[in-house]
Short mmCIF file of C-alpha atoms in Angstrom, two decimals:
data_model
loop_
_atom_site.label_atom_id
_atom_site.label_comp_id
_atom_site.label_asym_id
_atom_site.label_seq_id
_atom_site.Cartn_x
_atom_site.Cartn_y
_atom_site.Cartn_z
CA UNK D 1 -21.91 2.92 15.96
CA UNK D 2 -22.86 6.52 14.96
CA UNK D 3 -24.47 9.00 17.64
CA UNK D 4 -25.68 5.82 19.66
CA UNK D 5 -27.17 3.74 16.68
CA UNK D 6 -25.86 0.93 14.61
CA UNK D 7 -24.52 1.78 10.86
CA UNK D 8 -26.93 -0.11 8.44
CA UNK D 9 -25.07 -3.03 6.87
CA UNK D 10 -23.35 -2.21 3.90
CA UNK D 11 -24.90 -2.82 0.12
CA UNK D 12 -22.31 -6.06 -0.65
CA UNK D 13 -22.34 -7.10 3.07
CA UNK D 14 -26.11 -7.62 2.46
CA UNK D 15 -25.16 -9.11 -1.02
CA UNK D 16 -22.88 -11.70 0.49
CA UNK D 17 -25.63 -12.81 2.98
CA UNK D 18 -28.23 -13.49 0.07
CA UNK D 19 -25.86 -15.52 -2.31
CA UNK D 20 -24.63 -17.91 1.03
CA UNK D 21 -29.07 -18.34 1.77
CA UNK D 22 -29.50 -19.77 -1.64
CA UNK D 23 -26.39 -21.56 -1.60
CA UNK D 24 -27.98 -23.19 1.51
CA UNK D 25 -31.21 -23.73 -0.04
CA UNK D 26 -29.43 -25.19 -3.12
CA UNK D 27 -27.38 -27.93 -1.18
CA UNK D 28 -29.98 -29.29 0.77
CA UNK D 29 -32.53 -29.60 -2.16
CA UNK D 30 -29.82 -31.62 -3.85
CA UNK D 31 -28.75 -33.85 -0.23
CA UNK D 32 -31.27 -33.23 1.97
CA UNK D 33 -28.44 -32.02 4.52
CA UNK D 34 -27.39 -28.23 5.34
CA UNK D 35 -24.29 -26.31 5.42
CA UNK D 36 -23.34 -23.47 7.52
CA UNK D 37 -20.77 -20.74 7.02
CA UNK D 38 -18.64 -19.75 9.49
CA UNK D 39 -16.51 -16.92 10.32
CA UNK D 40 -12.88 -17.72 12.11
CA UNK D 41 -14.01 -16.21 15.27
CA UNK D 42 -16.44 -19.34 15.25
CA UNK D 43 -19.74 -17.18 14.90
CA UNK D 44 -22.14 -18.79 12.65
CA UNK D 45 -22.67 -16.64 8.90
CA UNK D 46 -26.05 -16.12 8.46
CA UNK D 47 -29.05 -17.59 10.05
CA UNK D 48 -28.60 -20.90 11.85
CA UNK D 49 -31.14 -23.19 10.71
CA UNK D 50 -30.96 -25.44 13.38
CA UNK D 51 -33.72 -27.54 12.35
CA UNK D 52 -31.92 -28.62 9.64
CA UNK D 53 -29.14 -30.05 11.78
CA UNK D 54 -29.56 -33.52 12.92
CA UNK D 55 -30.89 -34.64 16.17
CA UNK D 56 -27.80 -35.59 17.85
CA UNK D 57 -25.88 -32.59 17.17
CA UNK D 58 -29.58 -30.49 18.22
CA UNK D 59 -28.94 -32.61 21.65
CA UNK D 60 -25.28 -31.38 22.20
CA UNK D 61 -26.27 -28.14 21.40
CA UNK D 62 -29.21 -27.52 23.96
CA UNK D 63 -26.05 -27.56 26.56
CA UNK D 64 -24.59 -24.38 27.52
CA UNK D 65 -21.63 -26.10 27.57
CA UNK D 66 -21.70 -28.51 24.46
CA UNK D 67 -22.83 -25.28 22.86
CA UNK D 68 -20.02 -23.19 23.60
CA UNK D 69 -17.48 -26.04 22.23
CA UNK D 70 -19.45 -26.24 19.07
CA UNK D 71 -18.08 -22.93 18.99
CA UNK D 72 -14.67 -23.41 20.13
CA UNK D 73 -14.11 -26.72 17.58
CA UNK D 74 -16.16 -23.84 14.58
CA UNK D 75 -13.30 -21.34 15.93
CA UNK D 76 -9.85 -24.36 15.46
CA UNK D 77 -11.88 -25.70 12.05
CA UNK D 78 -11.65 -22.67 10.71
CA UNK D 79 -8.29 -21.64 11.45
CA UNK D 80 -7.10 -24.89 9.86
CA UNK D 81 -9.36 -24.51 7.02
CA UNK D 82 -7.73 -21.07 5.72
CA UNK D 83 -5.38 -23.38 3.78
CA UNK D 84 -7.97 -25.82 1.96
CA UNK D 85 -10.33 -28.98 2.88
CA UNK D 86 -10.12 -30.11 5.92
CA UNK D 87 -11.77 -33.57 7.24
CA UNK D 88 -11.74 -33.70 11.17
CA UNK D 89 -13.54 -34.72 14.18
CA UNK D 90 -15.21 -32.36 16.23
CA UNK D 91 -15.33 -32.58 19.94
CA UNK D 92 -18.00 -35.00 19.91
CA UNK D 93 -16.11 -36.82 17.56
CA UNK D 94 -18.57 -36.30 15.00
CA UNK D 95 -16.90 -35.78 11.49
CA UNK D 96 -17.08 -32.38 9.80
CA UNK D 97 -15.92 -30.70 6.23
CA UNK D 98 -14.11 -27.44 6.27
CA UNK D 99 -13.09 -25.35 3.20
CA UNK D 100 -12.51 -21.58 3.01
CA UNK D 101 -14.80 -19.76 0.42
CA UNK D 102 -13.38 -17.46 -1.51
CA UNK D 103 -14.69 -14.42 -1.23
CA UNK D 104 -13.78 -10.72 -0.64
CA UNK D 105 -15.00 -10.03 2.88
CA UNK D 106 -13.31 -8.24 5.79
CA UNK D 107 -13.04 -11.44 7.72
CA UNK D 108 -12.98 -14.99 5.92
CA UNK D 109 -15.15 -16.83 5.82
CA UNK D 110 -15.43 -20.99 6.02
CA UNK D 111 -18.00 -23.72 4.79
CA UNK D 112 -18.92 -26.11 7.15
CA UNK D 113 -20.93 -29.49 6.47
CA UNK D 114 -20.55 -32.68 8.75
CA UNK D 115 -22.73 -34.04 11.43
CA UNK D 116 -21.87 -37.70 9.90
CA UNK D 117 -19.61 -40.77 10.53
CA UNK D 118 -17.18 -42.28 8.45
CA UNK D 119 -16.26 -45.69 8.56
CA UNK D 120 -12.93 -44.91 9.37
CA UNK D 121 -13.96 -42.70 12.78
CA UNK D 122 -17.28 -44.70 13.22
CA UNK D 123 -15.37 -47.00 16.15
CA UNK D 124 -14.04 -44.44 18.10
CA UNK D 125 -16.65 -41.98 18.49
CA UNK D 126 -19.02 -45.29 19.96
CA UNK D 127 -16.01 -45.96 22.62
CA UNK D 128 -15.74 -42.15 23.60
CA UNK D 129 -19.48 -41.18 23.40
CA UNK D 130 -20.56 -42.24 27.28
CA UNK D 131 -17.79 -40.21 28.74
CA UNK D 132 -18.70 -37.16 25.96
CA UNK D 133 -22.07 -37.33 27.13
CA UNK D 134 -20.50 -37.16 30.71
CA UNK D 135 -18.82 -34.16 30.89
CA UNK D 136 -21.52 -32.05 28.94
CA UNK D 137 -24.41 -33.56 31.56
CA UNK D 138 -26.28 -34.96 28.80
CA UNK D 139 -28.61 -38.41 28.80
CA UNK D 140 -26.45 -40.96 27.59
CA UNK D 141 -29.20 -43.09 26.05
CA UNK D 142 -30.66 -40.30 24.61
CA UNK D 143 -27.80 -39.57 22.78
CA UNK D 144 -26.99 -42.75 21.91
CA UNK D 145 -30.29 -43.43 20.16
CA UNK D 146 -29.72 -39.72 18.37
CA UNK D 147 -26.35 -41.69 16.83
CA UNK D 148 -27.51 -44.33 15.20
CA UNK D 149 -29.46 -41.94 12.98
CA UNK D 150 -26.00 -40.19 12.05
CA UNK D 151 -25.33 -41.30 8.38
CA UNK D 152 -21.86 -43.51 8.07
CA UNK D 153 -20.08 -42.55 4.61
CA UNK D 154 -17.46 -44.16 2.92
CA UNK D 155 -14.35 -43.34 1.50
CA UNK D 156 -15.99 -42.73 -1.82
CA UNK D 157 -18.90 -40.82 -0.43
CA UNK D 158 -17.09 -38.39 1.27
CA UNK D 159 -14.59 -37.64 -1.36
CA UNK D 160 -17.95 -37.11 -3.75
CA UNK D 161 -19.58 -34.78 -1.09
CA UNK D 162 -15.95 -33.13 -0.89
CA UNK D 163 -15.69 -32.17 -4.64
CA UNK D 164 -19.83 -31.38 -4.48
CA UNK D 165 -18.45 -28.56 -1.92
CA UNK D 166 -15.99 -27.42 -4.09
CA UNK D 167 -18.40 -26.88 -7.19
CA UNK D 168 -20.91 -24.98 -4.96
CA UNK D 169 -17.96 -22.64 -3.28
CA UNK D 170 -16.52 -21.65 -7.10
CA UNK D 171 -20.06 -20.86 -7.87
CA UNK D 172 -20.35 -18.47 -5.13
CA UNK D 173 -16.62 -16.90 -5.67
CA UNK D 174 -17.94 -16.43 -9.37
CA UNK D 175 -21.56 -15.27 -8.78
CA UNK D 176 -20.32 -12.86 -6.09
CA UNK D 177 -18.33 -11.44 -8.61
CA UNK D 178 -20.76 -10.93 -11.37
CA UNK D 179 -23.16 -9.31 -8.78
CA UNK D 180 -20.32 -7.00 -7.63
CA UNK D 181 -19.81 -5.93 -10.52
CA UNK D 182 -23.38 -4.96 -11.35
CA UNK D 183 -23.20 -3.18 -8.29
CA UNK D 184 -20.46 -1.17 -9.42
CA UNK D 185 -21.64 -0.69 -12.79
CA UNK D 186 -25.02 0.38 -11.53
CA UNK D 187 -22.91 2.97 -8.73
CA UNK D 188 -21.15 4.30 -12.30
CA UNK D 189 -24.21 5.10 -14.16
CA UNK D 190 -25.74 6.40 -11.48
CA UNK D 191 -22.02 8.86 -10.47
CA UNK D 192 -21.98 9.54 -14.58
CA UNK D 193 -26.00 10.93 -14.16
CA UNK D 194 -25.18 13.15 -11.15
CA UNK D 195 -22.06 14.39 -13.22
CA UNK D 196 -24.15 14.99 -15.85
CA UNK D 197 -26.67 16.91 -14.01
CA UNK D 198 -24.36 19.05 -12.71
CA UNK D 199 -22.68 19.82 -16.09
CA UNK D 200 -26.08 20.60 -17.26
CA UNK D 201 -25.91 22.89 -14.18
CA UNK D 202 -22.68 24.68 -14.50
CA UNK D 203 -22.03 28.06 -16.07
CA UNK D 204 -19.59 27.56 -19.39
CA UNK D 205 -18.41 30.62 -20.62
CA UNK D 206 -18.65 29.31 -24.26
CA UNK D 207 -22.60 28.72 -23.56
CA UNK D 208 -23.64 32.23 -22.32
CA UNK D 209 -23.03 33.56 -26.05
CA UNK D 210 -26.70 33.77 -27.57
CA UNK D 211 -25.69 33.40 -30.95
CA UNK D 212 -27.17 30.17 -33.05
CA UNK D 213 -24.49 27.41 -32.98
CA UNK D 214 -25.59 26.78 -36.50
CA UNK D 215 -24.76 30.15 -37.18
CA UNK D 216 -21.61 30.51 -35.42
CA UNK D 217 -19.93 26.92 -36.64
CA UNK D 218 -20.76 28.22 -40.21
CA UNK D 219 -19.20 31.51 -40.05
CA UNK D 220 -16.21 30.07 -38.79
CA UNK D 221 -15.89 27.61 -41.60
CA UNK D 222 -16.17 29.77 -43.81
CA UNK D 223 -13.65 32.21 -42.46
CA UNK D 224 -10.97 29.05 -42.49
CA UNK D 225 -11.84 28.68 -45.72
CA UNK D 226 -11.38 32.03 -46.69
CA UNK D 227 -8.02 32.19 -45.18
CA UNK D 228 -6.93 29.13 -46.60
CA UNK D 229 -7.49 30.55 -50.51
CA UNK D 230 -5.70 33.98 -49.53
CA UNK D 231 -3.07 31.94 -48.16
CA UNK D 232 -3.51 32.32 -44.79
CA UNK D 233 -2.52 29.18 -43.29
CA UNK D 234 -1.63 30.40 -39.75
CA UNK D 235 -4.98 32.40 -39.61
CA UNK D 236 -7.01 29.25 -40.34
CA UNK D 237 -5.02 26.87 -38.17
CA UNK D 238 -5.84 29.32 -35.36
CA UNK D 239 -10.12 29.31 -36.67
CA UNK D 240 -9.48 25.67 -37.02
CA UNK D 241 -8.59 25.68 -32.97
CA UNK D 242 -11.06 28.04 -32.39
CA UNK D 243 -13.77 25.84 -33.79
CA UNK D 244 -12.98 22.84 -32.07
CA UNK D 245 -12.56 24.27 -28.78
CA UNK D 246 -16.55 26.20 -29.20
CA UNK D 247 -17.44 22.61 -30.53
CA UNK D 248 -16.88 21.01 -27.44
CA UNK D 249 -17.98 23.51 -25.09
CA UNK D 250 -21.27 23.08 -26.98
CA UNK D 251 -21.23 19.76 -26.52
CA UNK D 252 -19.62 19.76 -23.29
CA UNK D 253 -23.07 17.32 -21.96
CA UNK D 254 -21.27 14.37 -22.80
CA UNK D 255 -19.57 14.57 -19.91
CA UNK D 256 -16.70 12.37 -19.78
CA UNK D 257 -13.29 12.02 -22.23
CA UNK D 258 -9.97 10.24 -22.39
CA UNK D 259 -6.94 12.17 -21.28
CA UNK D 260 -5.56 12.64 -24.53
CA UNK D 261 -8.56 14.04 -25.92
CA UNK D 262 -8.92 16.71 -22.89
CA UNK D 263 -5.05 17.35 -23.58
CA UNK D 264 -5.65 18.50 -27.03
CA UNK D 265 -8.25 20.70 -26.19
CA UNK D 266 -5.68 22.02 -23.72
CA UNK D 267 -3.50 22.59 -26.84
CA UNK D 268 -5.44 24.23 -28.51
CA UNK D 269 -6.09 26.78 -26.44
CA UNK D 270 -2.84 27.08 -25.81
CA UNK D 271 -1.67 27.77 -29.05
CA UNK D 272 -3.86 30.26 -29.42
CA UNK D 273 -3.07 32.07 -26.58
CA UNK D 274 0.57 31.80 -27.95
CA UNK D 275 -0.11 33.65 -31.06
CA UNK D 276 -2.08 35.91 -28.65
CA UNK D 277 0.85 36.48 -26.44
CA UNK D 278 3.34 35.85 -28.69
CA UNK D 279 7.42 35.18 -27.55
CA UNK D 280 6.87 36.23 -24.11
CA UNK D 281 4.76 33.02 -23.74
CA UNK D 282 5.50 29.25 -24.10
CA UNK D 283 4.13 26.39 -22.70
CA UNK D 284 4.66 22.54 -22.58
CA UNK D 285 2.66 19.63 -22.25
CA UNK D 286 4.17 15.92 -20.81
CA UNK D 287 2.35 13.05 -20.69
CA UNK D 288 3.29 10.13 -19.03
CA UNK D 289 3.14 7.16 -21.44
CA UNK D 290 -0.17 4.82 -20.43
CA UNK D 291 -1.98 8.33 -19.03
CA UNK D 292 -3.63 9.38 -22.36
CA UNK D 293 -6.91 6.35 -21.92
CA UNK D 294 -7.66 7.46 -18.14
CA UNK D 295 -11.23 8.81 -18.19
CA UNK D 296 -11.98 12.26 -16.73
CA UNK D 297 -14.47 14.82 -16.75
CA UNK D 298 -14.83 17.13 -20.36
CA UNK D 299 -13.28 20.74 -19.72
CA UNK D 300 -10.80 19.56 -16.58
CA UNK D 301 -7.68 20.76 -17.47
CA UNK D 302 -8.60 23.68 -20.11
CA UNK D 303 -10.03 25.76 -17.14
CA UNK D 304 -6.95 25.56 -15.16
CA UNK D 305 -4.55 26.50 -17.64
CA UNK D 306 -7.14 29.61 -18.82
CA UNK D 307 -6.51 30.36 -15.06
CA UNK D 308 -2.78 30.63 -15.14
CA UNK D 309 -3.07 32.99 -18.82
CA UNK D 310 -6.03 34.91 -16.55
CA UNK D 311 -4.00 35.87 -13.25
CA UNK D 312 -0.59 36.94 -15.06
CA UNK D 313 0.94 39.03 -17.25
CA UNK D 314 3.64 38.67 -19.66
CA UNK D 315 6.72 41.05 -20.92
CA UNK D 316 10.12 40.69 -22.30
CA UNK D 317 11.66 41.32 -19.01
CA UNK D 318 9.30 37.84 -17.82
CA UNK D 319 8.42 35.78 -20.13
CA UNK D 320 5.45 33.30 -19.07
CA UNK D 321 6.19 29.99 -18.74
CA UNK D 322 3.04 27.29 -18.51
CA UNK D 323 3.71 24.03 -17.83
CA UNK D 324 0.99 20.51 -18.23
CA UNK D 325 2.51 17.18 -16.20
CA UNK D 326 0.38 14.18 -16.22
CA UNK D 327 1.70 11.29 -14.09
CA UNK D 328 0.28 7.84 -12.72
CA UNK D 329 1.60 6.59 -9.44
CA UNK D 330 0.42 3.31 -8.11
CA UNK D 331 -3.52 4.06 -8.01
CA UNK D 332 -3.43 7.94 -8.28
CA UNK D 333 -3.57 10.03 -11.25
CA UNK D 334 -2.08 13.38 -10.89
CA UNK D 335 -2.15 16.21 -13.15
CA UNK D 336 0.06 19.25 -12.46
CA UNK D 337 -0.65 22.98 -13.94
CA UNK D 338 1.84 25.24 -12.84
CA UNK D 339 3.20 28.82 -14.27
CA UNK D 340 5.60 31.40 -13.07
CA UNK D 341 3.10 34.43 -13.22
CA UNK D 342 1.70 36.66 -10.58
CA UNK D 343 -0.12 34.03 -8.67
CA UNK D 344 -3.65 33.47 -7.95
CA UNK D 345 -4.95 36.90 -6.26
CA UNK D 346 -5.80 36.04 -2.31
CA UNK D 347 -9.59 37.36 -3.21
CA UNK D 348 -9.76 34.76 -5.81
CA UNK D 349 -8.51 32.10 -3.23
CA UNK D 350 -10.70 33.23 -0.65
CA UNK D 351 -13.77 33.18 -3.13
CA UNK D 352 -12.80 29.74 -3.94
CA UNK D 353 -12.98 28.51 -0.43
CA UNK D 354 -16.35 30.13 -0.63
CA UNK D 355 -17.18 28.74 -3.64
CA UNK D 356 -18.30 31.96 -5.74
CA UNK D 357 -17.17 34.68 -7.56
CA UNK D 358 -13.93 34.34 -10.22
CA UNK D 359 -13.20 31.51 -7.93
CA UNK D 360 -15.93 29.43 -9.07
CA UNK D 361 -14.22 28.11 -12.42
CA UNK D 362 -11.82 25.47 -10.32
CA UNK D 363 -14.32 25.05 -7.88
CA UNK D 364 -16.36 23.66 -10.47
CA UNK D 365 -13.28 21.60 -11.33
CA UNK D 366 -13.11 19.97 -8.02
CA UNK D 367 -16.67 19.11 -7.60
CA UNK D 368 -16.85 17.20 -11.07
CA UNK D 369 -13.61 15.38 -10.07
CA UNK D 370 -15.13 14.44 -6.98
CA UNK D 371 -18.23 13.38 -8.38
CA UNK D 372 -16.53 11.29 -11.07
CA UNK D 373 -13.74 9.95 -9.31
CA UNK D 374 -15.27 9.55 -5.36
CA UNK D 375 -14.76 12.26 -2.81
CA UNK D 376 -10.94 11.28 -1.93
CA UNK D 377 -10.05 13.45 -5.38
CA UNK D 378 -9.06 16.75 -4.17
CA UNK D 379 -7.82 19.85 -6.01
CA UNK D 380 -4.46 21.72 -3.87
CA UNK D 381 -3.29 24.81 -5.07
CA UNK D 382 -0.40 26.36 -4.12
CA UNK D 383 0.17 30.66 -4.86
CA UNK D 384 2.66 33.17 -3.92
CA UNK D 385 2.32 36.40 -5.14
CA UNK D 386 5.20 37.20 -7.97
CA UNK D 387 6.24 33.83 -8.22
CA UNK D 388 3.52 32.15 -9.69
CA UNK D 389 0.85 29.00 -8.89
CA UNK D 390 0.76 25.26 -8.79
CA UNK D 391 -2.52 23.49 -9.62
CA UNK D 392 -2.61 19.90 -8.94
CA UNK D 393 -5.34 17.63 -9.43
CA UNK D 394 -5.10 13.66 -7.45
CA UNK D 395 -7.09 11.54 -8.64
CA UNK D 396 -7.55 7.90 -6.70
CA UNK D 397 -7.91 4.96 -9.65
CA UNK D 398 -8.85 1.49 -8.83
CA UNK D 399 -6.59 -1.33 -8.27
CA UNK D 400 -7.04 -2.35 -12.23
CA UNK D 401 -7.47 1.00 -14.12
CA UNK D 402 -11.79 0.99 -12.62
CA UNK D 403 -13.66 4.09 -13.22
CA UNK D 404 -10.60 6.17 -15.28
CA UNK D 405 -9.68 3.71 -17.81
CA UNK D 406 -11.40 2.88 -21.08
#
């Protein structure tokens, strides 16, 4: 409940309910008899298409009280049933099939299909049926007359209509699948669309130059290849860098990357900024093995070490030191920026909270990482003035790699 109102059902709940209808439908188009699905609490699944049940079991059930053990004998089958097929006698000592189905619901879930005699049981339930009808209150001979309509199987029968059950509950297991995962694939596309949109959205530094991109990617190839004839090989590794990293801010609207490839960008800039800084900066970047094909946002990690270079300085006295950890634990990625600079200013921090001013950059961080990876990824920093800053980035993955794995 939610501010006095029921919460809608959810999207696979609703799923669920569709794929056990047809499964219904299907049965009884191929025996002319229904099944019902039935939760351990003894609730029937689903609507209960009585009229589909036969007339002696119709007659128990217009008793409160033969009702109510229907739903007491529903609440034992199913217990019993959580291991595999079950063939018992229900209170009336009509015989019924129970199997578990095998799907991925909060509560499990049981077939049920009976209402008929076997040859074995077929003595007994005539000798108890008078005092059945008895203690329920109900017309003896009206009952009796609803029994000889119940269908008497044999041996063979049953164990055909027990491996007919089977079939129809691996079908469900597997179609619920499938449709599960076109769920989630259609939830992806439509997460990757919204990222998209607000990538389209954001403000990249690298975009707000108005120069041609044409222009620009030429002049820079040609200044490599200058350097490189006057023997210049440091210069041009550093336009080389300098190339790639514009290259993919300009085509930053593909949105997503592996996390080797948004590493590299990450090293690049970094070893510019080296030759920038010079001794008085280093850096290092550690990967945990089996971390590089997790899927994250373009431009994650480059703004966060920009931010460390950004908010400190370097001397001889104190050296800056940058450090890149990428780890996997369980079903959480977690990437780690962290420096011994000045720290993140308090403005800055409080303009992040805000979600303006130079605080903006990571902000935009987290709200991509949220929108990519669901809203339990989160972004904690951690600053103290002189001592430096801690960026860490956790990032919930799904059971089997799901959303950041290729």
């Amino acid at each position: 409940m939610e501010g006095g109102r029921p919460m809608p059902p959810r999207k696979d709940s609703q799923t669920l309910d569709h794929l056990l209808h047809q499964m219904d439908l299907a049965f009884t188009n191929v025996t002319g008899q229904t099944i019902s699905f039935i939760d351990q609490s003894g609730s029937w699944h689903g609507p209960l298409r009585l009229e589909r049940f036969t007339q002696f079991c119709r007659c128990v059930m217009d008793s409160p009280e033969g009702a109510a053990r229907c739903r007491a004998c529903n609440h034992t089958m199913g217990l019993r049933a959580g291991d595999g097929v079950v063939v018992e006698c229900c209170h009336m000592g009509v015989s019924v099939i129970s199997m578990p189905v095998p799907v991925e619901e909060e509560r499990s879930i049981y077939l049920s299909y009976g209402q008929f005699l076997t040859q074995d049981t077929q003595a007994e339930f005539y000798r108890r049926l008078e005092d059945s009808c008895a203690q329920l209150g109900l017309d003896y001979g009206r009952l009796q007359k609803a029994a000889a309509e119940l269908r008497v199987l044999s041996r063979e029968e049953l164990d055909a209509r027990v491996q007919l059950l089977r079939i129809f509950a691996s079908y469900l297991a597997v179609s619920q699948s499938e449709l599960r995962t076109r769920m989630e694939y259609a939830q992806q596309m439509e997460k990757k669309l919204e990222l998209e949109r607000k990538l389209h959205s954001m403000e990249f530094k690298f975009l707000q130059s108005q120069i041609s991109p044409h222009f620009l990617f030429n002049t820079l190839n040609l200044l490599m290849r200058t350097a490189y004839r006057e023997n210049a090989a440091q210069t041009a590794g550093l336009i080389c860098d300098l190339s790639d990293l514009l290259r993919r801010a300009y085509r930053a609207k593909d949105s997503v990357c592996t996390l080797s490839e948004e590493l590299l960008c990450a090293e690049k800039y970094l070893a510019i900024q080296s030759q920038r800084m010079g001794p008085e900066f280093s850096y290092e970047i550690d990967c945990q093995p089996g971390g590089e094909r997790v899927m994250i946002p373009v431009l994650t990690i480059q703004p966060l070490v920009e931010n460390a270079i950004v908010h400190s300085m370097a001397d001889e006295e104190r050296p800056l030191r940058l450090s890149v950890r990428v780890r996997l634990e369980e079903e959480l990625l977690r990437i780690t920026v962290s420096d011994n600079g000045d720290g993140i200013p308090q403005p800055v921090l409080e303009q992040l909270e805000e979600g303006g001013g130079e605080g903006s950059g990571l902000r935009n961080v987290s709200d991509r990482l949220k929108l990519f990876f669901g809203p339990e990824a989160r972004m904690d920093i951690a600053s103290r003035p002189g001592q430096g800053a801690t960026v860490e980035l956790l990032c919930p993955l799904d059971r089997e790699g799901g959303v950041g794995h290729v």
